[in-house]
PDB file of C-alpha atoms in Angstrom:
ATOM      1  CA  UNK A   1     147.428 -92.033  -2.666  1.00  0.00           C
ATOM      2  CA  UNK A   2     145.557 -90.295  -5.424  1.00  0.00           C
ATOM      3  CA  UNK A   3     144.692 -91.682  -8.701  1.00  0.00           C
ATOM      4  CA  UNK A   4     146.962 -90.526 -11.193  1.00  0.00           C
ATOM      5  CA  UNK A   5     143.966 -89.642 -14.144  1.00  0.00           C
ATOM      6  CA  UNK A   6     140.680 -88.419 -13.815  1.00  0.00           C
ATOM      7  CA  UNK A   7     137.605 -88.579 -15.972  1.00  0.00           C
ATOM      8  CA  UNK A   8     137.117 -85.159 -18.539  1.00  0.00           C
ATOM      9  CA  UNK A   9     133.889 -83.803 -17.613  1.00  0.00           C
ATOM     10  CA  UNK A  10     131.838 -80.866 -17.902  1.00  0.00           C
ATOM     11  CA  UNK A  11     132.661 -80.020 -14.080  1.00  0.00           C
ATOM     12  CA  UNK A  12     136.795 -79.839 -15.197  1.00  0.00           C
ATOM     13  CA  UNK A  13     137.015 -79.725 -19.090  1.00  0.00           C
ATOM     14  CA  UNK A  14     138.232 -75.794 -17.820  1.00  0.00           C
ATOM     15  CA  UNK A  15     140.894 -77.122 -16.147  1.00  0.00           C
ATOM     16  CA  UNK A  16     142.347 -79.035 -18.472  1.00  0.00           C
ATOM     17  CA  UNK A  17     145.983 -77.976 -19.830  1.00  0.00           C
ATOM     18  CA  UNK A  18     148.066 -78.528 -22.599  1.00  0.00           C
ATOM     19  CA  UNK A  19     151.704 -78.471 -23.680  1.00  0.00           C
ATOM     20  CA  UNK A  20     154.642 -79.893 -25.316  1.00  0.00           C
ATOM     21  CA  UNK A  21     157.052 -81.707 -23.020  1.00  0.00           C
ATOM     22  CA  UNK A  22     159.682 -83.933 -22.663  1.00  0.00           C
ATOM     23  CA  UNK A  23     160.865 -86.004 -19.910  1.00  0.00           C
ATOM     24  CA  UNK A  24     164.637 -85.486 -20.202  1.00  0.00           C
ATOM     25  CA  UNK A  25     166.336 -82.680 -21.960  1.00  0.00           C
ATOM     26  CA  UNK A  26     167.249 -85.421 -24.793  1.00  0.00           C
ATOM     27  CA  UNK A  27     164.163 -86.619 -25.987  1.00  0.00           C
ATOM     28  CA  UNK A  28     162.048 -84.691 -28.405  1.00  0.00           C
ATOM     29  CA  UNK A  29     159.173 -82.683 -26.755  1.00  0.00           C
ATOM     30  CA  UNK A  30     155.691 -84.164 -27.536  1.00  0.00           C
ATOM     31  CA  UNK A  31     152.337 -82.570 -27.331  1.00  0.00           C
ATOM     32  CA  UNK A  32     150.853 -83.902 -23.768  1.00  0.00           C
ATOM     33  CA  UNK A  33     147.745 -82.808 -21.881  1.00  0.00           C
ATOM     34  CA  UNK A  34     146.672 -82.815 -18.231  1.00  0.00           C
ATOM     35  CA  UNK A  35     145.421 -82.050 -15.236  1.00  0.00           C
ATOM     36  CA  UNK A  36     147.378 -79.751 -12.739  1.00  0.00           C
ATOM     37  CA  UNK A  37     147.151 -81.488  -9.325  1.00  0.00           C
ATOM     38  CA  UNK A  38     147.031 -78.324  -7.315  1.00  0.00           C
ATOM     39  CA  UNK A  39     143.791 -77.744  -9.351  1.00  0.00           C
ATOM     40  CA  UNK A  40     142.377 -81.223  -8.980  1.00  0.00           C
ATOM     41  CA  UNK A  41     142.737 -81.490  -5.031  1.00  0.00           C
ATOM     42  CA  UNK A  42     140.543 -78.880  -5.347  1.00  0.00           C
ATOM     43  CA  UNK A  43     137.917 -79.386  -7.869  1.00  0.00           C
ATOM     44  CA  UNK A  44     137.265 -83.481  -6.311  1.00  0.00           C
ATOM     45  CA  UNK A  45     137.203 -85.266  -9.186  1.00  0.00           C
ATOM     46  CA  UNK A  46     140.102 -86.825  -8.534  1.00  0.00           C
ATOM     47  CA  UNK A  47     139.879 -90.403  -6.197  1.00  0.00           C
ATOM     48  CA  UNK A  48     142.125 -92.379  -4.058  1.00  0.00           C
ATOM     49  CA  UNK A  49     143.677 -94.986  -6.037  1.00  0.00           C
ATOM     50  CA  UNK A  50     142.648 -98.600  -5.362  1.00  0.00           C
ATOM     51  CA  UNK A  51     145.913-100.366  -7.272  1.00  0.00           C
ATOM     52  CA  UNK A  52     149.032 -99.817  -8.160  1.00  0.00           C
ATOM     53  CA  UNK A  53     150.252-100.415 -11.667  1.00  0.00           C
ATOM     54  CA  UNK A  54     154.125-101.113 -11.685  1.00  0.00           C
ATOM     55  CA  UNK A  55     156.243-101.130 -14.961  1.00  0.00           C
ATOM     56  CA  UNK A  56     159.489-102.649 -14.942  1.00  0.00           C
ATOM     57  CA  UNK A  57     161.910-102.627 -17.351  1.00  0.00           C
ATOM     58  CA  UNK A  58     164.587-105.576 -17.681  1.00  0.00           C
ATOM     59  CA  UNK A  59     168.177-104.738 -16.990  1.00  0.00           C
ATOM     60  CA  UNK A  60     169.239-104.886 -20.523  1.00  0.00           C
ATOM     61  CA  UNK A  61     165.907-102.774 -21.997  1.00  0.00           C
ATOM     62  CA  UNK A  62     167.308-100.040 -19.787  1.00  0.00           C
ATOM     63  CA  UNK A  63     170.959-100.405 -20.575  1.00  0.00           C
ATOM     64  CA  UNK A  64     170.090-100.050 -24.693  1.00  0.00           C
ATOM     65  CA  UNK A  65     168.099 -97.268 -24.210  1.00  0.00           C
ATOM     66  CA  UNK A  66     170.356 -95.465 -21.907  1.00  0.00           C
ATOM     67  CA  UNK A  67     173.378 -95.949 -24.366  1.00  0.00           C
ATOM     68  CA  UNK A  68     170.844 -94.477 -26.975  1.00  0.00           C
ATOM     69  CA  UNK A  69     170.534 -91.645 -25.298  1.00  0.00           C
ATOM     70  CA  UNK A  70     174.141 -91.384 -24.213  1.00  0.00           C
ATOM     71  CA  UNK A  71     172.761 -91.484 -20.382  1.00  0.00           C
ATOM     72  CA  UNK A  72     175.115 -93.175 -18.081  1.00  0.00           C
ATOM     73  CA  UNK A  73     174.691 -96.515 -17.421  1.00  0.00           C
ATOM     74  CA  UNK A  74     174.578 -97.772 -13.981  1.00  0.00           C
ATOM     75  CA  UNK A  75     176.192-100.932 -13.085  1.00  0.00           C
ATOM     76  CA  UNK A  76     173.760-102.842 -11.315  1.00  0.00           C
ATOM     77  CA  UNK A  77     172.979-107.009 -10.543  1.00  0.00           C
ATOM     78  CA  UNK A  78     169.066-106.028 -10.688  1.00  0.00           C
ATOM     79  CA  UNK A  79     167.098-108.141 -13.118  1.00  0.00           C
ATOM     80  CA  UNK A  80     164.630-105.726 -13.499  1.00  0.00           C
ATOM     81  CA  UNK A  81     164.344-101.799 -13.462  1.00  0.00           C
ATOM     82  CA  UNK A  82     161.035 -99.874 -12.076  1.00  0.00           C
ATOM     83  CA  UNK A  83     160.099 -97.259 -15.166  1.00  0.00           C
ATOM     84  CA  UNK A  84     157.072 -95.979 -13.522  1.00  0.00           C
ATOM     85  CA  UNK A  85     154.547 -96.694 -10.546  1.00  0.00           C
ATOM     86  CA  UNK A  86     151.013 -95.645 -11.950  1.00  0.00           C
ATOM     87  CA  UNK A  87     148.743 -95.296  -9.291  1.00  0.00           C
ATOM     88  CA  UNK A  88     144.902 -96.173 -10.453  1.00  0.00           C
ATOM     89  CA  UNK A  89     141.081 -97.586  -9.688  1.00  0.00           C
ATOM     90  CA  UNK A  90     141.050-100.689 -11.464  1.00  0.00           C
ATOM     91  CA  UNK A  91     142.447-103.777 -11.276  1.00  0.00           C
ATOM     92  CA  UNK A  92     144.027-104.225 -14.861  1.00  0.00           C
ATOM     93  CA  UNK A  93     146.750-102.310 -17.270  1.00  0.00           C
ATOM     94  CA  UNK A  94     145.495 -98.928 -18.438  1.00  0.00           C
ATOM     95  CA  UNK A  95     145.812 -98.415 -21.922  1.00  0.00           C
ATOM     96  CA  UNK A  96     149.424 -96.814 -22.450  1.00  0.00           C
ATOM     97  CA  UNK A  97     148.507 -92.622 -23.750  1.00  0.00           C
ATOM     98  CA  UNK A  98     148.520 -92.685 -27.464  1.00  0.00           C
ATOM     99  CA  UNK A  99     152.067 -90.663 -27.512  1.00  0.00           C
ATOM    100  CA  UNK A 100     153.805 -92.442 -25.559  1.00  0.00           C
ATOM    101  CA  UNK A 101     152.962 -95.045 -27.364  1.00  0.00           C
ATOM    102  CA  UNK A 102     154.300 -93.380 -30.634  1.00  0.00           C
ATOM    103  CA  UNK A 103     157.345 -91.933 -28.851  1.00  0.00           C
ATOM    104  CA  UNK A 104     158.378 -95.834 -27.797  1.00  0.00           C
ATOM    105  CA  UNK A 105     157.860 -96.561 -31.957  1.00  0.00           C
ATOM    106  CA  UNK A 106     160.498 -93.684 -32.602  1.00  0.00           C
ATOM    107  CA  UNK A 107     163.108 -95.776 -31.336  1.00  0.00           C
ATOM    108  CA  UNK A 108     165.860 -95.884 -29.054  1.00  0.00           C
ATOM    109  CA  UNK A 109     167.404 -93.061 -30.309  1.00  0.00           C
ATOM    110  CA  UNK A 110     164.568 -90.590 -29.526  1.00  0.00           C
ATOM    111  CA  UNK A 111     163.699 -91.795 -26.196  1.00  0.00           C
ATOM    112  CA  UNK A 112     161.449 -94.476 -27.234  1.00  0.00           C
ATOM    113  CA  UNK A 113     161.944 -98.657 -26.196  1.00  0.00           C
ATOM    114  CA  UNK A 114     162.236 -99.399 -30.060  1.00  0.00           C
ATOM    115  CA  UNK A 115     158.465-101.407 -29.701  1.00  0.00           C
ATOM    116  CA  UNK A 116     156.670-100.582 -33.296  1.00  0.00           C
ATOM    117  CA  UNK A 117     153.035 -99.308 -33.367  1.00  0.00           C
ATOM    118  CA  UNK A 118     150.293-101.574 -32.829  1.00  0.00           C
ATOM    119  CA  UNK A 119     147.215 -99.929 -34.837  1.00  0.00           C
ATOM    120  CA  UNK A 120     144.796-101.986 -32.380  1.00  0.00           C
ATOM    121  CA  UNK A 121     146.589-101.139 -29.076  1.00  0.00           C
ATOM    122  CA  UNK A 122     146.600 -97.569 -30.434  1.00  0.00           C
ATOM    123  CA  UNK A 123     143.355 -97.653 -30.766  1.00  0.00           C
ATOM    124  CA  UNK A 124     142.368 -98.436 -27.985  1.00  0.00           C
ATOM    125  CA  UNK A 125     144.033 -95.871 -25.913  1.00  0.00           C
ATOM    126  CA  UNK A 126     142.751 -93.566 -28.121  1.00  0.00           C
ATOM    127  CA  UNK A 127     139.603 -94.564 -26.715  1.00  0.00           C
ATOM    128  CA  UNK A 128     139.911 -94.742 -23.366  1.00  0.00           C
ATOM    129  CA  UNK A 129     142.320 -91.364 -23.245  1.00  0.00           C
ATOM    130  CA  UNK A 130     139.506 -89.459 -25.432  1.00  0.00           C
ATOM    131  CA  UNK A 131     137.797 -89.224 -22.253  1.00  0.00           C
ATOM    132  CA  UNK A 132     140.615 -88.862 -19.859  1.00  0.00           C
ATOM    133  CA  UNK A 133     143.891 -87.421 -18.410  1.00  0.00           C
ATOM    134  CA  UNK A 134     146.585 -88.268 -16.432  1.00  0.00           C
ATOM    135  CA  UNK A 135     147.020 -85.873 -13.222  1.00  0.00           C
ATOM    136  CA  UNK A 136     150.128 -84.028 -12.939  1.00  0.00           C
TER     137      UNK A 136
END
């Protein structure tokens, strides 16, 4: 499996994209930038991924933020709910990308797990995603 980011560099700063997006039809569209994959398998910047990063969700995160969005809400015993599987090279939790970061602080409502900003935590993915972008 492929890491899902890459390093911006000289060698692919020209392949780097832009866009606003959202990932349901309900949430509000965000400004996002990446990398398209077909581009990146063939540029070789891109390198197998050494960890997996999973984020889980409990059960009742998922049901309050699928009533918020008037999403259907599946009956289920599971504790916990997988969000996302990030496939990466280290061994730690990247920094979460700035806007998603601000999207969660827009509330339930918008898409968003209701979690305010953290100035510090926002600064440091702005750091780290400065010089990145997630592969897509």
């Amino acid at each position: 499996m492929q890491s899902a980011y890459v390093e911006i560099t000289a060698s692919n700063l020209h392949l780097l994209r832009t866009g606003y997006n959202s990932r349901t039809e309900k949430e509000l569209k965000v400004l996002e930038r990446w990398f398209p994959r077909d581009l990146m398998v063939k540029n070789q910047d891109q390198q197998k991924a050494k960890y997996l990063d999973c984020i889980l969700y409990s059960r009742e995160q998922i049901k309050i933020e699928n009533e918020k969005m008037g999403e259907r809400v599946q009956e289920t015993d599971a504790p916990w709910g997988i969000v996302s599987i990030k496939a990466q090279d280290v061994d730690y939790e990247l920094p979460m990308n700035p806007i998603t970061q601000m999207r969660n602080a827009l509330g339930k409502s918008y898409g968003g797990s209701g979690v305010p900003l953290d100035p510090q935590s926002y600064n440091q993915s702005v750091e780290f995603w400065s010089k990145h972008a997630v592969i897509i």
